[in-house]
Coordinates of C-alpha atoms and ligand atoms in Angstrom, one line a residue:
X274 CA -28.8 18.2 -7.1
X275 CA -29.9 14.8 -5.8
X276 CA -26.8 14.0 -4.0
X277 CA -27.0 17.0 -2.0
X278 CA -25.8 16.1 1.7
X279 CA -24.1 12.9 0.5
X280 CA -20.5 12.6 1.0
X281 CA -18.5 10.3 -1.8
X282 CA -15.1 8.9 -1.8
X283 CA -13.5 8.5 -5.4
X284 CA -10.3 6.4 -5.2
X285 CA -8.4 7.7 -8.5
X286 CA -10.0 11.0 -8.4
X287 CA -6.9 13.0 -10.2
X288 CA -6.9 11.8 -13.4
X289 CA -8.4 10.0 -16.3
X290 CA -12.3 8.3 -15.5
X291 CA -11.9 8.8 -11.3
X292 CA -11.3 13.0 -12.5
X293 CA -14.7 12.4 -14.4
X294 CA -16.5 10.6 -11.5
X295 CA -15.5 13.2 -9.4
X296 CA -16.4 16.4 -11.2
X297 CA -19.4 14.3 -12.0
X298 CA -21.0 13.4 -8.3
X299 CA -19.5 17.1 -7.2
X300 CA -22.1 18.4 -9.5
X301 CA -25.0 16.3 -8.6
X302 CA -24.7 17.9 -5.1
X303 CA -22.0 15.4 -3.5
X304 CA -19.0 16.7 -1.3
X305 CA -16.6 15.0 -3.3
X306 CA -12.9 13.4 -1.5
X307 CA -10.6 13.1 -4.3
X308 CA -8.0 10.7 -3.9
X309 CA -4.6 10.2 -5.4
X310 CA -1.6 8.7 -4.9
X311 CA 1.2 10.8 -6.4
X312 CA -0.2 13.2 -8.4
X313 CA -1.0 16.1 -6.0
X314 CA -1.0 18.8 -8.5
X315 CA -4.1 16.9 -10.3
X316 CA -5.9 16.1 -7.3
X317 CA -6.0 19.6 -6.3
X318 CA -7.2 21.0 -9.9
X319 CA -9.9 18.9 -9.5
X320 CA -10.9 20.4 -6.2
X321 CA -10.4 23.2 -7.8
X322 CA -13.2 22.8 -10.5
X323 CA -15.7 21.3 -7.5
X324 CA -15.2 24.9 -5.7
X325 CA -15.3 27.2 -8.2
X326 CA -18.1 25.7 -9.5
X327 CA -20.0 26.0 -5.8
X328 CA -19.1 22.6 -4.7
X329 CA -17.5 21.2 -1.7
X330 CA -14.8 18.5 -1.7
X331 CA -11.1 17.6 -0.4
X332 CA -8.0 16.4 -1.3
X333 CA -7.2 12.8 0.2
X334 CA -3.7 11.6 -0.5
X335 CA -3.6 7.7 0.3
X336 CA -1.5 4.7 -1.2
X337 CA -4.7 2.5 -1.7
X338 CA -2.4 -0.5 -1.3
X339 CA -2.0 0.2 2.2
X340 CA -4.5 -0.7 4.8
X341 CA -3.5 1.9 7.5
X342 CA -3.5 4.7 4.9
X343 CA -7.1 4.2 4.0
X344 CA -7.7 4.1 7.7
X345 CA -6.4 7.4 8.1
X346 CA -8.2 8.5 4.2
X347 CA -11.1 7.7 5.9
X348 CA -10.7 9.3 9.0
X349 CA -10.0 12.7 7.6
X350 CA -13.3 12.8 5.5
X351 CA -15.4 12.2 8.4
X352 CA -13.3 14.7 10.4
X353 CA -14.3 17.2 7.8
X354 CA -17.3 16.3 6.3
X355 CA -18.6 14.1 9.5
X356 CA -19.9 11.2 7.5
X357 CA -19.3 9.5 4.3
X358 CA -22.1 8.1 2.2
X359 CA -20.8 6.9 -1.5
X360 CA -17.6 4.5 -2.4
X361 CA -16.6 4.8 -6.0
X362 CA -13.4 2.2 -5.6
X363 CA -11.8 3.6 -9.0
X364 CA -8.0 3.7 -8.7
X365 CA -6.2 0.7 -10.7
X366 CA -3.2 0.3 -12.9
X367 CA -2.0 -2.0 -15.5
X368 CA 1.6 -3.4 -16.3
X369 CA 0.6 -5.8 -19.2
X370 CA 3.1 -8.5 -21.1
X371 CA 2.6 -12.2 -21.4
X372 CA 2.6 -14.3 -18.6
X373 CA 6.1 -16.0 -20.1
X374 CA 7.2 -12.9 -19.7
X375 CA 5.7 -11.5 -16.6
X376 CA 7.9 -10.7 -13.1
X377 CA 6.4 -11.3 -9.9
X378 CA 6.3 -7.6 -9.0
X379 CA 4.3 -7.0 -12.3
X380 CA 1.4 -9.6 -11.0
X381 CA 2.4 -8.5 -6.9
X382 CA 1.5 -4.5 -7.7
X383 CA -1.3 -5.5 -10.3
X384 CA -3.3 -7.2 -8.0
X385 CA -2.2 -5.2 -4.9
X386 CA -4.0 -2.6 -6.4
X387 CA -6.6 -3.2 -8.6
X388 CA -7.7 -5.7 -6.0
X389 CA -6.6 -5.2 -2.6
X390 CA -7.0 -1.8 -2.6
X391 CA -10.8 -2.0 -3.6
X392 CA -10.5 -4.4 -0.3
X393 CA -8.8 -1.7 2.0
X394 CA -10.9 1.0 1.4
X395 CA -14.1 -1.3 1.2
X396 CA -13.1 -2.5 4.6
X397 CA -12.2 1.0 6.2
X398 CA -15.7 2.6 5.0
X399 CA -17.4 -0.1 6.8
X400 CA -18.4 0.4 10.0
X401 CA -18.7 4.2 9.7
X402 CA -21.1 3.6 6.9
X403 CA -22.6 0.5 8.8
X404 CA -22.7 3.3 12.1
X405 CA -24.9 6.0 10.1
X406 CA -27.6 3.1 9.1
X407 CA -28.5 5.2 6.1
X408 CA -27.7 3.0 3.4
X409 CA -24.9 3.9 0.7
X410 CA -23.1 3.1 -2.5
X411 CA -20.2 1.0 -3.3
X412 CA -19.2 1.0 -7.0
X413 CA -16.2 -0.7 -7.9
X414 CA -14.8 -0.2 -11.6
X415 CA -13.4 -3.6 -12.9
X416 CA -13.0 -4.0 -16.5
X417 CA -14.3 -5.9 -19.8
X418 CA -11.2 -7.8 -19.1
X419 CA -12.3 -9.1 -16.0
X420 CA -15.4 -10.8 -17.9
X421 CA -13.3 -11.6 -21.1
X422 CA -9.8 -11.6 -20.2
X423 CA -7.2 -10.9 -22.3
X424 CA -4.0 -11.8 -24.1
X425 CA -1.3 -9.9 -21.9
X426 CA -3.0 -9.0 -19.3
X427 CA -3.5 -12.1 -17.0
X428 CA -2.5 -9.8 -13.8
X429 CA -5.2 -7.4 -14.9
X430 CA -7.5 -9.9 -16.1
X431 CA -7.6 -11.7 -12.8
X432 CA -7.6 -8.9 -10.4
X433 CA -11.1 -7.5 -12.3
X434 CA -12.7 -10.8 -12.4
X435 CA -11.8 -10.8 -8.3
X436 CA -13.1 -7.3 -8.2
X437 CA -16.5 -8.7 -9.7
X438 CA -16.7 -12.3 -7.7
X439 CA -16.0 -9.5 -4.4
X440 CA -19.0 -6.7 -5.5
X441 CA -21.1 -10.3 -5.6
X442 CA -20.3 -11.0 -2.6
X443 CA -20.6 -7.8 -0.6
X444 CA -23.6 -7.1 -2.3
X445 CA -25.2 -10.3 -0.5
X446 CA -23.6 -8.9 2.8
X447 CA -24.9 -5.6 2.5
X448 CA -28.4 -6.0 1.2
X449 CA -29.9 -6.1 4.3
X450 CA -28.6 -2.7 5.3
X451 CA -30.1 -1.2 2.2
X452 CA -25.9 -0.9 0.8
X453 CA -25.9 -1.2 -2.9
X454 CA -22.7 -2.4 -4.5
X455 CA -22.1 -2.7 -8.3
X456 CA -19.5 -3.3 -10.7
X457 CA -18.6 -1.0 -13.9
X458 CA -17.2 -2.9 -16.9
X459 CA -15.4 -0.3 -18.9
X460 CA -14.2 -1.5 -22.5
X461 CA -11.9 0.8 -24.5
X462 CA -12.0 4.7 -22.6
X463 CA -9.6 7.4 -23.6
X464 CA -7.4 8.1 -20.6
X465 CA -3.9 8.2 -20.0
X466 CA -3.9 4.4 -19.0
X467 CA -4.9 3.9 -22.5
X468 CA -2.7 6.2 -24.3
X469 CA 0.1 4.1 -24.1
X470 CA -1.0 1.3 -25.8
X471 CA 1.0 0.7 -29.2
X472 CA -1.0 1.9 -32.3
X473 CA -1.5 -1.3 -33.8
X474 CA -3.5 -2.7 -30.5
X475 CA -5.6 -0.1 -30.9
X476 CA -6.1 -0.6 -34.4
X477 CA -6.9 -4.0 -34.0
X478 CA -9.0 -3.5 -31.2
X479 CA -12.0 -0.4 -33.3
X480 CA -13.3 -2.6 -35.6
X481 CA -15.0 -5.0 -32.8
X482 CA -16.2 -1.6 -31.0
X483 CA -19.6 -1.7 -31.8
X484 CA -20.3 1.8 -31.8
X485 CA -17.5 2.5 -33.9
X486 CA -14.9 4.5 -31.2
X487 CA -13.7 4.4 -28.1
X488 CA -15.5 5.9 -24.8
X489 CA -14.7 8.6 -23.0
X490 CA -14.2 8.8 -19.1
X491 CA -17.5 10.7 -18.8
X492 CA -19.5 8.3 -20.6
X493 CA -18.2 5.8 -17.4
X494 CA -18.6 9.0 -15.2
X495 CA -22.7 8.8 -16.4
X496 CA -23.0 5.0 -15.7
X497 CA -21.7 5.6 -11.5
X498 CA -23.9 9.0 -11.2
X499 CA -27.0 6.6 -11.8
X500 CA -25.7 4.1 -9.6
X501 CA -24.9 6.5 -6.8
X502 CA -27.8 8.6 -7.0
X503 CA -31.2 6.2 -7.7
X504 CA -31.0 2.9 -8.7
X505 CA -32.2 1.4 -5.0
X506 CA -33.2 -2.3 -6.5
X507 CA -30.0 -2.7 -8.4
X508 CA -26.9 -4.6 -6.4
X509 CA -24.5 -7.0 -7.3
X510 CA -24.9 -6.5 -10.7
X511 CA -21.9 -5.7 -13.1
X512 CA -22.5 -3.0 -15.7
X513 CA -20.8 -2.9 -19.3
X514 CA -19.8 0.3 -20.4
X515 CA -17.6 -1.2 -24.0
X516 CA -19.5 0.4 -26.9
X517 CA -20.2 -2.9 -27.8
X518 CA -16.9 -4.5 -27.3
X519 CA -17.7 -7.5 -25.4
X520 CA -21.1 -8.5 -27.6
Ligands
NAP860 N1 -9.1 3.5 -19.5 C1 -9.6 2.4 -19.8 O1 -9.8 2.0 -21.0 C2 -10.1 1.4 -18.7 C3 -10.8 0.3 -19.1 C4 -11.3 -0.6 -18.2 C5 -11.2 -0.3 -16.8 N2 -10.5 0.8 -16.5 C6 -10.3 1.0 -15.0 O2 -10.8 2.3 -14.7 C7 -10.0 2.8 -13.6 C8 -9.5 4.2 -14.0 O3 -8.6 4.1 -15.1 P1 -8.0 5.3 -15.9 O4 -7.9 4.9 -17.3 O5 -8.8 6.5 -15.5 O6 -6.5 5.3 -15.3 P2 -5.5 6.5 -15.2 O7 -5.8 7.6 -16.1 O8 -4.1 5.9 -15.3 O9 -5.6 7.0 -13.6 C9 -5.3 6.1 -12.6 C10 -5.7 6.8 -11.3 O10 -5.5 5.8 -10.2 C11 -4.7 6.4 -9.2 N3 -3.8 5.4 -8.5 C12 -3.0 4.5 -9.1 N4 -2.4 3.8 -8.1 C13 -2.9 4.2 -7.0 C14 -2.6 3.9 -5.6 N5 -1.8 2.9 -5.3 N6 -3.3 4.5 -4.6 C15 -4.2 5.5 -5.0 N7 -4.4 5.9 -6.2 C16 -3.8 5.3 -7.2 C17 -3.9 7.5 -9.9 O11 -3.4 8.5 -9.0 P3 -2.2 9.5 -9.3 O12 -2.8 10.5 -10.2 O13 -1.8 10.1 -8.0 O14 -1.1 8.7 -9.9 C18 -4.9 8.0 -10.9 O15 -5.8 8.9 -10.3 C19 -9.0 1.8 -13.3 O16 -9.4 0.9 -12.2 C20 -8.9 1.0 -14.6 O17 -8.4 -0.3 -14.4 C21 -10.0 1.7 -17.4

């Protein structure tokens, strides 16, 4: 239980790796506040699983793409838990085709989220965390494609090479005040982001997995406990959770 009395914020927290996080940091002792977006039923069967396992937590709806509603995110954690400790800035989409083909509100809702969002809730933790002066945790999940890129995914591609070029940046800010922040690479992980994806992209894509298969959300889950929980002397660093992918 070494996250006992720590309060964590996962953005993402209904569904695919942010469910993991969640469940994850809930177990290690944290008081977990899942966020969603739409999905309320989700967000509340993870709670669900944090209680009944002995756990504390709360449900956080917030459009991450809007600065006030992080505000207010925020706000109600440290109305109910009274401080807030750990920032796991997980929530992201994709809408992928080629840039030929790509719209404006593809690349507008890509980057608004993926990128700006990490920015909002980054920006509304601050001074409360700043306030405590007990340290804490950022830990923003980009992707392989942010250190790669990839064919049909420039939106994507850009906004988790900004996310990285940001946790560099903030981690230079924040060292001082003993705030850690880190980036998680994730290649290839099972989720319902990934599901989509026609066969043959997936096909194409195992053979350069160097482990042989894809992850799974609680293999990234793994990765942000030790970040959260130790790892004191680590910041600004970007870790790669591919299986390989991107040697
Ligand atoms: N899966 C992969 O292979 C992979 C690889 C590299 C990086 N990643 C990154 O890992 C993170 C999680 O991906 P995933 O595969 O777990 O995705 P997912 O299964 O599609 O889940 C996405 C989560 O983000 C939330 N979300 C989306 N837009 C939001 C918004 N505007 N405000 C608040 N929450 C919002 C969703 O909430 P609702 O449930 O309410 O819709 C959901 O909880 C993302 O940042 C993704 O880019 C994933």
């Amino acid at each position: 239980m070494t996250l006992q009395g720590k309060v964590a914020l996962v953005t993402g927290g209904s569904r695919g790796i942010g469910r993991e996080i969640a469940l994850t940091l809930a177990r290690a002792g944290a008081a977990v506040a899942v966020n969603y977006h739409n999905n309320k039923a989700a967000a509340g069967e993870v709670l669900g699983k944090i209680e009944n396992a002995g756990g504390k937590g709360l449900v956080v709806q917030a459009d991450i793409t809007v600065f006030g509603e992080c505000e207010k995110m925020v706000k109600a954690i440290l109305d109910h838990f009274g401080r807030i400790d750990i920032l796991v800035n997980n929530a992201g989409i994709r809408r992928d085709t080629i840039l030929a083909l790509m719209q404006e509100k593809d690349w507008d809702i890509v980057i608004d989220t993926n990128l700006k969002g990490m920015f909002n809730c980054c920006k509304a933790i601050l001074r409360p965390l700043l306030k405590q002066k007990s340290g804490g945790r950022i830990i923003n999940i980009s992707s392989i494609a942010g250190l790669m890129g990839n064919s049909g995914q420039t939106n994507y591609a850009a906004a988790k090479g900004g996310v990285i070029a940001f946790t560099k940046s903030l981690a230079k800010e924040l060292g001082k005040r003993a705030i850690t922040v880190n980036a998680i690479a994730p290649g290839f992980i099972e989720t319902e982001m990934t599901e989509s994806l026609p066969e043959t992209v997936k096909n194409d894509l195992l053979p350069h997995i160097s482990l042989g298969r894809y992850g799974k959300p609680q293999e990234v889950a793994e990765a942000v406990l030790f970040l959260a929980q130790g790892a004191g002397y680590i910041t600004g660093s970007v870790l790669s959770i591919d299986g390989g992918l991107s040697l």
